[in-house]
């Protein structure tokens, strides 16, 4: 089974029903260099180049039953956008 989200295909999919946590992992990806928490309390792992390597979704089934969808909000640090804003 695989899951595709925003052009990233996760081929390692594990659901822990006891904890209601869904783990998604990109196959053959490098070790995660950083894991960031989303506003909603989930986690997004990235490799050294910033590519998404994994996502952990907490309360996955409960959220889908309640809302019909799961939201993952990414924060963009000012340091990432500062060069683009300074160029004008």
Protein backbone atom coordinates (compact mmCIF):
# COMPACT_ATOMS: atom_id res chain seq x y z
CA UNK A 1 0.00 0.00 0.00
CA UNK A 2 1.18 3.52 -0.73
CA UNK A 3 -0.15 6.99 0.00
CA UNK A 4 0.57 10.08 -2.11
CA UNK A 5 0.34 13.55 -0.60
CA UNK A 6 1.33 16.66 -2.56
CA UNK A 7 3.51 14.80 -5.08
CA UNK A 8 5.29 12.75 -2.41
CA UNK A 9 4.61 9.01 -2.39
CA UNK A 10 4.97 7.21 0.91
CA UNK A 11 5.38 3.49 0.35
CA UNK A 12 5.96 2.51 3.95
CA UNK A 13 2.60 2.98 5.65
CA UNK A 14 2.02 1.77 9.21
CA UNK A 15 -1.09 2.42 11.28
CA UNK A 16 -0.96 1.82 15.05
CA UNK A 17 -4.65 1.34 15.88
CA UNK A 18 -4.06 1.22 19.65
CA UNK A 19 -2.50 4.69 19.61
CA UNK A 20 -4.37 5.96 16.51
CA UNK A 21 -1.10 7.08 14.91
CA UNK A 22 -0.35 6.82 11.19
CA UNK A 23 3.29 6.62 10.10
CA UNK A 24 4.18 7.45 6.48
CA UNK A 25 7.73 6.99 5.16
CA UNK A 26 9.33 7.57 1.77
CA UNK A 27 11.21 4.42 0.69
CA UNK A 28 14.99 4.52 0.46
CA UNK A 29 15.11 8.03 1.88
CA UNK A 30 18.08 9.31 3.80
CA UNK A 31 17.94 9.53 7.55
CA UNK A 32 15.88 12.46 8.70
CA UNK A 33 18.00 15.50 9.46
CA UNK A 34 15.20 17.35 11.17
CA UNK A 35 11.67 16.68 12.32
CA UNK A 36 9.30 19.61 12.70
CA UNK A 37 6.02 19.64 14.57
CA UNK A 38 3.00 21.03 12.77
CA UNK A 39 0.58 23.43 14.39
CA UNK A 40 -1.85 20.50 14.70
CA UNK A 41 0.63 18.32 16.62
CA UNK A 42 1.74 16.01 13.80
CA UNK A 43 5.36 15.63 12.65
CA UNK A 44 7.09 16.08 9.29
CA UNK A 45 10.57 14.63 8.81
CA UNK A 46 12.96 16.05 6.22
CA UNK A 47 16.35 15.01 4.90
CA UNK A 48 19.39 17.31 4.77
CA UNK A 49 18.14 18.80 1.48
CA UNK A 50 14.72 19.65 2.89
CA UNK A 51 12.80 16.88 1.12
CA UNK A 52 9.99 15.27 3.09
CA UNK A 53 10.98 11.78 4.20
CA UNK A 54 8.19 10.97 6.61
CA UNK A 55 5.00 12.14 8.25
CA UNK A 56 3.51 11.07 11.58
CA UNK A 57 -0.19 11.81 11.98
CA UNK A 58 -1.57 11.70 15.53
CA UNK A 59 -5.27 10.80 16.04
CA UNK A 60 -5.53 9.93 12.34
CA UNK A 61 -8.72 7.86 12.37
CA UNK A 62 -10.44 10.09 14.91
CA UNK A 63 -9.69 13.23 12.87
CA UNK A 64 -10.92 11.61 9.64
CA UNK A 65 -14.13 10.47 11.30
CA UNK A 66 -14.68 13.88 12.92
CA UNK A 67 -13.62 16.22 10.08
CA UNK A 68 -13.42 14.08 6.97
CA UNK A 69 -9.86 15.32 6.41
CA UNK A 70 -6.52 15.87 8.12
CA UNK A 71 -4.77 19.22 8.03
CA UNK A 72 -0.98 19.51 8.12
CA UNK A 73 0.14 23.13 8.41
CA UNK A 74 3.78 23.87 7.72
CA UNK A 75 5.48 26.87 9.20
CA UNK A 76 7.86 28.82 6.97
CA UNK A 77 10.66 30.48 8.95
CA UNK A 78 11.44 34.12 8.16
CA UNK A 79 15.01 33.14 7.25
CA UNK A 80 13.66 31.09 4.32
CA UNK A 81 11.72 34.00 2.88
CA UNK A 82 14.03 36.91 3.73
CA UNK A 83 16.21 36.62 0.56
CA UNK A 84 13.14 36.70 -1.69
CA UNK A 85 11.71 39.74 0.05
CA UNK A 86 15.02 41.62 0.00
CA UNK A 87 15.45 41.24 -3.76
CA UNK A 88 12.81 43.85 -4.61
